[in-house]
Coordinates of C-alpha atoms and ligand atoms in Angstrom, one line a residue:
M1 CA -129.4 -1.9 34.2
T2 CA -132.9 -0.5 33.0
N3 CA -134.0 -0.3 29.6
T4 CA -133.1 3.4 29.0
Q5 CA -129.6 2.9 30.6
T6 CA -129.2 -0.2 28.1
T7 CA -130.2 2.1 25.1
D8 CA -127.8 4.8 26.2
T9 CA -124.7 2.5 26.5
Q10 CA -125.6 1.0 23.0
A11 CA -126.1 4.5 21.7
A12 CA -122.6 5.6 23.1
L13 CA -120.9 2.2 22.0
S14 CA -122.3 2.8 18.3
Q15 CA -120.7 6.3 18.5
V16 CA -117.3 5.0 19.9
S17 CA -117.1 2.2 17.2
T18 CA -117.8 4.7 14.4
Q19 CA -115.1 6.9 15.6
L20 CA -112.7 3.9 15.9
W21 CA -113.1 2.7 12.5
Q22 CA -112.6 6.3 11.2
E23 CA -109.4 6.2 13.0
L24 CA -108.4 2.9 11.9
L25 CA -109.3 3.6 8.2
P26 CA -106.4 6.1 7.0
H27 CA -103.8 3.2 8.5
I28 CA -105.2 0.5 6.6
Q29 CA -105.0 2.1 2.8
Y30 CA -102.0 0.2 2.0
F31 CA -104.5 -2.8 1.5
D32 CA -106.5 -3.4 -1.9
K33 CA -110.2 -3.4 -1.7
A34 CA -110.7 -6.9 -0.8
N35 CA -108.3 -6.9 2.2
R36 CA -110.0 -3.7 3.5
D37 CA -113.1 -5.3 3.1
L38 CA -111.8 -7.9 5.1
V39 CA -110.6 -5.7 7.8
E40 CA -114.0 -4.1 8.0
L41 CA -115.7 -7.6 8.4
A42 CA -113.2 -8.3 11.5
F43 CA -113.9 -5.0 12.9
T44 CA -117.8 -5.6 12.9
Q45 CA -117.6 -9.0 14.3
M46 CA -114.9 -7.5 17.0
V47 CA -117.4 -4.9 18.1
M48 CA -120.4 -7.5 18.3
A49 CA -118.4 -9.9 20.0
H50 CA -117.0 -7.2 22.9
N51 CA -120.4 -5.5 22.8
T52 CA -120.3 -2.8 25.8
D53 CA -117.9 -4.8 27.7
Q54 CA -115.6 -2.4 29.5
R55 CA -111.8 -1.9 30.6
K56 CA -110.7 -1.2 34.2
S57 CA -110.4 2.2 32.8
G58 CA -114.2 2.6 32.4
E59 CA -113.7 2.9 28.7
F60 CA -115.3 0.3 26.1
Y61 CA -113.2 -2.6 25.4
I62 CA -113.3 -2.4 21.7
I63 CA -110.7 0.7 22.0
H64 CA -108.0 -1.9 23.1
P65 CA -107.8 -4.2 20.0
V66 CA -108.1 -1.3 17.6
A67 CA -105.1 0.7 19.1
A68 CA -103.0 -2.7 19.0
T69 CA -104.3 -3.1 15.3
I70 CA -103.1 0.5 14.5
T71 CA -99.6 -0.2 15.9
L72 CA -99.3 -3.0 13.5
A73 CA -100.8 -1.2 10.5
E74 CA -98.4 1.4 11.1
M75 CA -95.6 -1.2 10.4
K76 CA -97.6 -2.4 7.4
M77 CA -98.3 -5.8 8.3
D78 CA -100.2 -8.3 6.2
A79 CA -103.8 -8.6 6.3
S80 CA -103.9 -12.0 8.2
T81 CA -102.0 -10.3 11.2
I82 CA -104.2 -7.3 11.2
V83 CA -107.4 -9.2 11.3
A84 CA -106.0 -11.6 14.1
T85 CA -104.9 -8.3 16.1
L86 CA -108.7 -7.1 15.8
L87 CA -110.0 -10.5 17.0
H88 CA -107.1 -11.2 19.5
D89 CA -109.1 -10.9 22.6
V90 CA -112.5 -12.2 21.3
P91 CA -112.4 -16.0 22.0
E92 CA -110.9 -15.4 25.5
D93 CA -113.1 -12.7 26.7
T94 CA -116.1 -12.9 24.9
T95 CA -118.7 -15.7 24.1
V96 CA -117.7 -16.0 20.5
T97 CA -115.5 -19.1 19.8
L98 CA -112.6 -19.8 17.5
K99 CA -114.9 -21.9 15.8
D100 CA -117.5 -19.2 15.4
L101 CA -114.8 -17.3 13.8
A102 CA -113.7 -20.0 11.4
K103 CA -116.9 -19.5 9.5
D104 CA -115.5 -16.0 8.5
F105 CA -112.1 -16.3 8.5
S106 CA -109.2 -18.1 7.1
P107 CA -107.3 -21.1 9.0
E108 CA -104.3 -18.9 8.9
V109 CA -106.0 -16.0 10.8
I110 CA -107.4 -18.7 13.2
F111 CA -104.2 -19.8 14.0
L112 CA -102.7 -16.7 14.7
I113 CA -105.8 -15.9 17.2
E114 CA -105.3 -19.3 18.9
G115 CA -101.5 -18.5 19.2
V116 CA -102.4 -15.2 21.0
T117 CA -105.2 -16.8 22.9
K118 CA -103.1 -19.5 24.5
L119 CA -100.5 -17.0 25.6
S120 CA -103.0 -15.1 27.6
K121 CA -104.7 -17.7 29.3
I122 CA -102.6 -17.1 32.4
R123 CA -102.1 -13.7 33.7
Y124 CA -99.6 -12.6 36.0
E125 CA -100.4 -14.8 38.9
G126 CA -97.5 -15.7 40.8
E127 CA -93.9 -16.7 40.0
Q128 CA -94.7 -20.3 38.9
L129 CA -97.4 -19.3 36.3
Y130 CA -95.1 -16.4 35.0
A131 CA -92.6 -18.9 34.3
E132 CA -95.1 -21.1 32.6
N133 CA -96.5 -18.2 30.7
L134 CA -93.2 -17.3 29.3
R135 CA -92.4 -20.7 28.2
K136 CA -95.8 -20.7 26.3
M137 CA -94.7 -17.6 24.6
F138 CA -91.5 -18.9 23.3
V139 CA -93.9 -22.4 22.2
A140 CA -96.0 -19.7 20.4
I141 CA -93.2 -17.9 18.6
S142 CA -91.6 -20.8 17.3
K143 CA -94.9 -21.4 15.5
D144 CA -95.2 -18.2 13.9
L145 CA -93.2 -14.8 14.4
R146 CA -96.3 -12.9 13.7
V147 CA -97.9 -14.1 17.1
V148 CA -95.3 -12.2 18.9
F149 CA -95.8 -9.1 16.9
I150 CA -99.4 -9.2 17.8
K151 CA -98.4 -9.9 21.6
L152 CA -96.1 -6.9 21.5
A153 CA -98.8 -4.5 20.2
D154 CA -101.4 -5.9 22.6
R155 CA -98.5 -5.4 25.4
L156 CA -97.8 -1.9 24.3
H157 CA -101.4 -0.7 24.4
N158 CA -102.0 -2.2 27.9
L159 CA -98.9 -0.6 29.5
S160 CA -100.5 2.7 28.1
T161 CA -103.5 2.2 30.3
L162 CA -101.6 0.7 33.4
T163 CA -102.5 3.7 35.6
H164 CA -106.0 2.1 36.2
L165 CA -104.5 -1.1 37.9
R166 CA -103.1 -1.7 41.4
P167 CA -99.6 -0.2 42.0
D168 CA -98.2 -4.0 42.5
K169 CA -99.9 -5.1 39.4
Q170 CA -98.4 -2.2 37.5
Y171 CA -94.8 -2.9 38.6
R172 CA -95.1 -6.9 37.7
I173 CA -96.3 -6.1 34.0
A174 CA -94.1 -3.2 33.6
L175 CA -91.0 -5.3 35.0
E176 CA -92.1 -8.1 32.7
S177 CA -92.4 -5.9 29.5
L178 CA -88.6 -4.3 30.6
E179 CA -87.4 -7.8 31.2
I180 CA -88.8 -10.3 28.4
Y181 CA -90.9 -8.2 25.9
A182 CA -88.7 -5.3 25.1
P183 CA -85.7 -7.9 24.7
I184 CA -87.8 -9.8 22.3
A185 CA -88.4 -6.9 20.4
E186 CA -84.7 -5.8 20.4
R187 CA -83.8 -9.4 19.4
L188 CA -86.2 -9.2 16.3
G189 CA -84.7 -5.8 15.4
I190 CA -88.2 -3.9 16.0
S191 CA -86.7 -0.9 17.7
S192 CA -90.0 1.0 17.2
L193 CA -92.0 -1.4 19.4
Q194 CA -88.9 -1.8 21.6
N195 CA -88.5 1.8 22.3
A196 CA -92.2 2.4 22.8
I197 CA -92.7 -0.4 25.3
E198 CA -89.6 0.8 27.3
D199 CA -90.9 4.2 27.4
E200 CA -94.1 3.2 28.8
A201 CA -92.8 0.7 31.3
F202 CA -90.0 3.0 32.6
Q203 CA -92.3 5.0 35.1
Y204 CA -93.6 2.2 36.9
V205 CA -90.3 0.3 37.3
H206 CA -88.0 3.2 38.3
R207 CA -90.7 5.2 40.0
D208 CA -88.3 6.7 42.6
I209 CA -86.0 8.3 39.7
Y210 CA -88.1 8.5 36.8
N211 CA -89.8 11.8 37.0
Q212 CA -86.3 13.8 37.7
F213 CA -84.7 11.8 35.2
V214 CA -87.4 12.9 32.6
T215 CA -87.4 16.3 33.6
N216 CA -83.4 16.4 33.3
S217 CA -83.3 14.7 30.1
N218 CA -86.1 17.0 28.5
I219 CA -84.0 20.1 29.5
E220 CA -81.2 19.0 27.9
I221 CA -83.2 17.7 24.8
D222 CA -84.8 21.1 24.7
R223 CA -81.4 23.1 24.7
R224 CA -80.1 20.7 21.9
N225 CA -83.2 20.9 19.9
K226 CA -82.7 24.8 19.6
I227 CA -79.2 24.2 18.4
L228 CA -80.3 21.6 16.1
D229 CA -83.1 24.0 14.7
R230 CA -80.0 26.0 13.5
V231 CA -78.1 23.2 12.5
L232 CA -80.8 21.8 10.3
I233 CA -81.5 24.7 8.4
K234 CA -77.5 24.7 7.6
T235 CA -77.5 20.9 6.8
K236 CA -80.3 21.4 4.3
L237 CA -78.7 24.2 2.6
V238 CA -75.6 22.2 2.2
L239 CA -77.1 19.3 0.6
T240 CA -79.1 21.6 -1.8
N241 CA -75.5 23.2 -2.7
H242 CA -74.1 20.2 -3.3
G243 CA -77.1 19.0 -5.7
L244 CA -78.8 16.3 -3.1
A245 CA -82.2 16.1 -2.4
P246 CA -82.9 13.7 0.2
Q247 CA -86.3 12.3 0.7
K248 CA -86.4 13.7 4.3
V249 CA -84.4 15.4 6.8
Y250 CA -85.3 15.8 10.2
G251 CA -84.4 15.9 14.1
R252 CA -85.1 12.9 16.3
A253 CA -84.7 12.7 20.2
K254 CA -83.4 9.7 21.9
K255 CA -86.0 8.0 23.9
Y256 CA -86.0 8.0 27.6
Y257 CA -85.1 4.4 28.5
S258 CA -82.6 4.2 26.1
I259 CA -81.0 7.2 27.6
F260 CA -81.1 5.7 31.0
K261 CA -79.4 2.7 29.9
K262 CA -76.7 4.5 28.2
L263 CA -76.1 6.7 31.4
D264 CA -75.1 3.5 33.3
N265 CA -72.0 3.3 31.7
K266 CA -71.6 7.3 31.2
S267 CA -71.5 9.9 33.9
D268 CA -73.7 12.7 32.5
L269 CA -76.2 13.7 29.7
T270 CA -73.4 15.7 28.1
Q271 CA -71.6 12.6 27.4
I272 CA -74.1 11.3 25.1
Y273 CA -73.6 12.6 21.6
D274 CA -76.6 11.1 20.0
L275 CA -79.1 12.7 22.6
V276 CA -80.6 14.2 19.4
A277 CA -79.6 13.5 16.1
I278 CA -80.3 14.6 12.4
R279 CA -81.5 12.1 10.2
I280 CA -80.9 12.1 6.7
I281 CA -82.9 9.6 4.6
V282 CA -81.8 9.3 0.9
S283 CA -82.7 7.5 -2.0
N284 CA -79.7 5.3 -2.7
I285 CA -76.4 4.0 -1.0
D286 CA -74.0 6.1 -3.3
D287 CA -76.0 9.2 -1.9
C288 CA -75.5 8.1 1.5
Y289 CA -71.8 8.1 1.1
Y290 CA -72.0 11.5 -1.0
T291 CA -73.9 12.8 1.8
L292 CA -71.3 11.9 4.2
S293 CA -68.7 13.4 2.1
C294 CA -70.4 16.8 1.4
L295 CA -71.1 17.2 5.5
Q296 CA -67.4 16.2 6.4
Q297 CA -66.7 19.2 4.2
E298 CA -69.1 21.8 5.9
F299 CA -69.2 20.6 9.4
E300 CA -66.5 19.9 12.2
I301 CA -66.4 16.3 12.1
I302 CA -65.0 14.1 15.0
N303 CA -63.4 11.6 12.5
H304 CA -62.7 8.8 14.7
R305 CA -66.2 8.7 15.9
T306 CA -67.5 8.2 12.2
K307 CA -69.4 4.8 11.9
D308 CA -69.9 2.9 8.8
Y309 CA -72.8 0.5 9.7
I310 CA -73.7 0.3 5.9
A311 CA -70.2 -1.8 5.2
R312 CA -70.4 -3.4 8.7
P313 CA -73.9 -3.6 9.6
K314 CA -74.6 -4.0 13.6
A315 CA -75.5 -7.4 14.7
N316 CA -79.2 -7.2 14.5
G317 CA -78.8 -5.9 10.8
Y318 CA -79.0 -2.3 11.3
Q319 CA -77.5 -0.1 8.9
S320 CA -76.6 3.6 8.6
L321 CA -73.7 6.0 8.3
H322 CA -73.2 7.8 11.7
L323 CA -71.0 10.8 12.0
T324 CA -70.3 12.9 15.2
A325 CA -70.2 16.6 14.7
Y326 CA -69.2 19.6 16.8
D327 CA -71.2 22.9 16.8
T328 CA -68.6 25.6 17.9
E329 CA -71.3 28.0 18.8
S330 CA -73.0 25.9 21.4
Q331 CA -70.1 24.0 22.3
T332 CA -72.3 20.9 21.9
Y333 CA -71.8 17.5 20.1
F334 CA -74.6 16.0 18.0
E335 CA -74.9 13.2 15.4
F336 CA -76.0 12.9 11.6
Q337 CA -77.7 9.3 10.8
I338 CA -77.7 8.8 7.1
R339 CA -79.5 6.0 5.4
T340 CA -81.7 4.6 2.6
E341 CA -85.6 4.3 3.0
D342 CA -85.0 0.5 3.0
M343 CA -82.4 0.8 5.8
H344 CA -84.7 3.2 7.5
E345 CA -87.7 1.0 7.5
F346 CA -85.6 -2.0 8.8
A347 CA -84.2 -0.1 11.6
E348 CA -87.7 0.7 12.9
Y349 CA -89.2 -2.9 12.2
G350 CA -86.4 -5.3 12.0
V351 CA -87.6 -9.0 11.3
A352 CA -91.2 -7.5 11.2
A353 CA -90.4 -5.8 7.6
H354 CA -90.1 -9.1 6.3
F355 CA -93.8 -9.7 6.8
A356 CA -95.0 -6.3 5.5
Y357 CA -97.8 -6.8 3.1
K358 CA -96.6 -6.6 -0.7
G359 CA -99.9 -6.6 -2.5
Q360 CA -101.7 -9.5 -3.5
Q361 CA -99.2 -12.4 -2.6
R362 CA -99.7 -12.4 1.0
G363 CA -103.0 -11.6 2.8
Q364 CA -106.3 -13.6 3.1
G365 CA -106.5 -17.3 2.0
S366 CA -102.7 -17.5 1.9
S367 CA -102.1 -21.0 2.9
Q368 CA -98.3 -20.0 3.9
F369 CA -97.7 -20.0 7.6
V370 CA -94.7 -18.7 8.4
N371 CA -92.5 -21.5 9.6
T372 CA -90.1 -20.8 12.7
E373 CA -89.5 -24.1 13.9
N374 CA -85.8 -23.9 12.8
L375 CA -85.6 -21.0 15.2
K376 CA -82.8 -22.6 17.7
W377 CA -82.8 -20.1 20.4
I378 CA -86.8 -20.2 20.8
K379 CA -86.4 -24.1 20.9
E380 CA -83.7 -23.7 23.7
L381 CA -86.1 -21.3 25.7
V382 CA -88.9 -23.9 25.3
D383 CA -86.2 -26.6 26.5
I384 CA -85.1 -24.4 29.5
G385 CA -88.7 -24.1 30.4
Q386 CA -89.2 -28.1 30.7
Q387 CA -86.3 -28.5 33.2
E388 CA -87.0 -28.5 36.5
L389 CA -85.9 -25.0 37.7
S390 CA -87.2 -22.6 40.2
P391 CA -89.2 -19.5 38.6
E392 CA -85.9 -17.4 39.3
E393 CA -83.3 -19.6 37.9
Y394 CA -85.7 -20.0 35.0
L395 CA -86.0 -16.4 34.4
A396 CA -82.3 -15.9 34.9
K397 CA -81.3 -18.4 32.2
V398 CA -84.0 -16.9 29.7
R399 CA -82.5 -13.3 30.4
L400 CA -79.0 -14.7 29.5
D401 CA -80.4 -16.4 26.4
L402 CA -82.6 -13.3 25.1
F403 CA -79.2 -11.4 24.9
N404 CA -77.0 -13.6 23.1
D405 CA -76.2 -12.6 19.9
R406 CA -78.2 -14.3 17.1
I407 CA -79.6 -13.0 13.6
F408 CA -82.6 -14.2 11.8
V409 CA -82.5 -15.2 8.2
F410 CA -85.2 -16.8 5.8
T411 CA -85.2 -19.2 3.2
P412 CA -86.6 -18.4 -0.3
K413 CA -90.0 -20.0 0.9
N414 CA -90.0 -17.9 4.0
H415 CA -88.8 -20.2 6.7
T416 CA -87.1 -18.5 9.4
I417 CA -83.6 -19.7 10.5
D418 CA -81.7 -18.6 13.1
L419 CA -77.8 -18.5 13.5
P420 CA -75.0 -17.1 15.7
T421 CA -73.9 -13.5 14.5
G422 CA -71.1 -13.8 12.0
S423 CA -72.6 -16.6 10.3
T424 CA -72.2 -17.0 6.5
P425 CA -74.1 -18.6 3.7
L426 CA -72.5 -21.7 4.2
D427 CA -73.3 -22.2 7.9
F428 CA -76.8 -21.4 6.5
A429 CA -76.3 -24.4 3.9
F430 CA -75.1 -26.7 6.8
R431 CA -78.0 -25.8 9.0
I432 CA -80.9 -26.5 6.5
H433 CA -79.0 -30.0 6.0
E434 CA -75.3 -31.3 5.9
D435 CA -76.0 -32.7 2.4
I436 CA -77.0 -29.4 1.0
G437 CA -73.8 -27.5 3.0
S438 CA -71.4 -30.2 1.5
R439 CA -72.7 -29.6 -2.1
T440 CA -73.1 -25.8 -2.0
I441 CA -71.4 -24.0 -4.9
M442 CA -73.2 -20.7 -4.6
A443 CA -75.1 -18.4 -2.5
K444 CA -77.4 -15.7 -3.5
V445 CA -78.3 -13.4 -0.6
N446 CA -81.5 -11.1 -1.2
N447 CA -81.2 -12.2 -4.9
H448 CA -77.8 -11.1 -5.5
I449 CA -74.7 -13.5 -5.7
A450 CA -72.7 -13.5 -2.4
R451 CA -69.3 -15.1 -1.4
L452 CA -69.8 -18.3 0.7
S453 CA -67.8 -16.4 3.4
D454 CA -69.9 -13.2 3.5
T455 CA -70.9 -12.3 6.5
L456 CA -75.1 -12.6 6.9
K457 CA -77.3 -10.1 8.6
N458 CA -80.6 -10.0 10.3
G459 CA -83.5 -10.2 7.6
D460 CA -81.3 -11.6 4.6
T461 CA -83.4 -14.0 2.5
V462 CA -80.6 -16.6 1.5
E463 CA -80.8 -19.0 -1.4
I464 CA -78.2 -22.1 -1.7
L465 CA -77.3 -23.3 -4.9
T466 CA -75.8 -26.8 -5.0
D467 CA -73.9 -29.3 -7.4
K468 CA -73.8 -32.9 -6.5
R469 CA -70.0 -33.0 -7.6
Q470 CA -69.2 -30.5 -5.0
R471 CA -67.0 -31.5 -2.2
P472 CA -66.2 -29.6 1.0
N473 CA -62.5 -28.4 0.9
A474 CA -60.2 -27.3 3.8
H475 CA -60.7 -23.3 3.2
W476 CA -64.3 -23.8 3.9
L477 CA -63.2 -24.2 7.6
E478 CA -62.3 -20.6 7.7
W479 CA -65.7 -19.4 6.0
V480 CA -67.9 -21.2 9.0
K481 CA -68.8 -19.8 12.1
T482 CA -71.0 -22.5 13.8
K483 CA -69.6 -25.6 15.5
S484 CA -72.0 -28.0 13.4
A485 CA -70.9 -26.7 10.0
R486 CA -67.4 -27.0 11.2
S487 CA -67.6 -30.6 12.6
H488 CA -69.5 -31.8 9.2
I489 CA -66.8 -30.1 7.1
K490 CA -64.1 -31.7 9.4
T491 CA -65.7 -35.2 9.1
Y492 CA -65.8 -34.9 5.4
L493 CA -62.4 -33.9 5.2
K494 CA -61.2 -37.0 7.4
R495 CA -63.1 -39.4 5.6
G496 CA -61.9 -37.9 2.1
D497 CA -58.2 -38.5 3.3
R498 CA -59.0 -42.1 3.8
D499 CA -60.9 -42.6 0.8
Ligands
MN1 MN1 -105.2 -7.6 24.4

């Protein structure tokens, strides 16, 4: 490069970096001044490290970490995660080392960057390494869930710039995204990232049908959106007339890949009732049910399709009221989805909502790493990786395990525990330790007293109160779902009989 070229490139970089900072800034306003300064420091270091490096697209490299960071900032992730996302490719792709970064950033940030770096060491180079890469990912997740949030945001941006790669690489990365990354996001309940990853990857994996599929879907979605415009006006009017002032009422279209998956077992688009839906966000649970009853009076409701996911949340913790209505004028079905702001946040961000920044208590300098060593499913995935399996066998097992139903709950100290769907506070207690399980007298779920037999859901924080005089009794067998809790109780009951 001549000197003039270097100067030109530097000038262009400084312009792009200024733009990127202006783009990022509005997304990090949820932080206090100290944390914003920390993010700015990370941004500056990141720009200096990657400097004028370019991506395959010819764009400056620095665009990539910023895009991934914005994705996680929209989810209001804590400062360590945001800083680590900005710096996630620095040790791997530049001369700046983790040790250098450790001078300016906390051990927690360094730990997260290291986790992501370890994962990116192997890049889609043949089946063996692919399987090895996956195993490493599960090891990393088992240490801190936030590593996987960064990895998902990283993958999402890489997918959106896939056009610049060779077709075989495009296919491989997109397929891996649909088979591994999206299911992990789904498992963690992060539907915002799951949907985005699926929709980006879709076109590369199903090239033959993608264009036609999207065209057909769009025609139907457009048709329904027109109907919704009219229904939306009526909905708002109905709610106002009943004295309701919801926080938000809006139409939402279903994502392409999720329509595609649904069509597998349905004949055509007209059979999908929630292709477009009206979402109503209200301030509390009472208003959810009141809204439901108002709509039932004013619209033609298909009663047997009404679903109360508030009283009975889905396995991944999703909560909402769903009701299907029929619009006589257009002879079309559509869906209402009613939920509170909290439920909405959880529906979009799942387990990640638990890691959202909540002021001072989490952020720079927090020594509290998020411990996930109790995640049994991840341990199992790691173990599978250590068996002598062909890459195909390994992937088959991983896929199987990813789709098994499990939930994630938290201890009051933020340790993550995974349990089978349907588990109760008593299962949780036995999972912590059999001595805690057998002495349980009471449980609090999200700070409210709960029955020991209640069903836990994804993201719950569970606290167990014990008393040393407490003993298991035969009823407990009906209250537990896990084999290990059951066998502990049985063992105790037998021993009790003998005594
Ligand atoms: Mn990256």
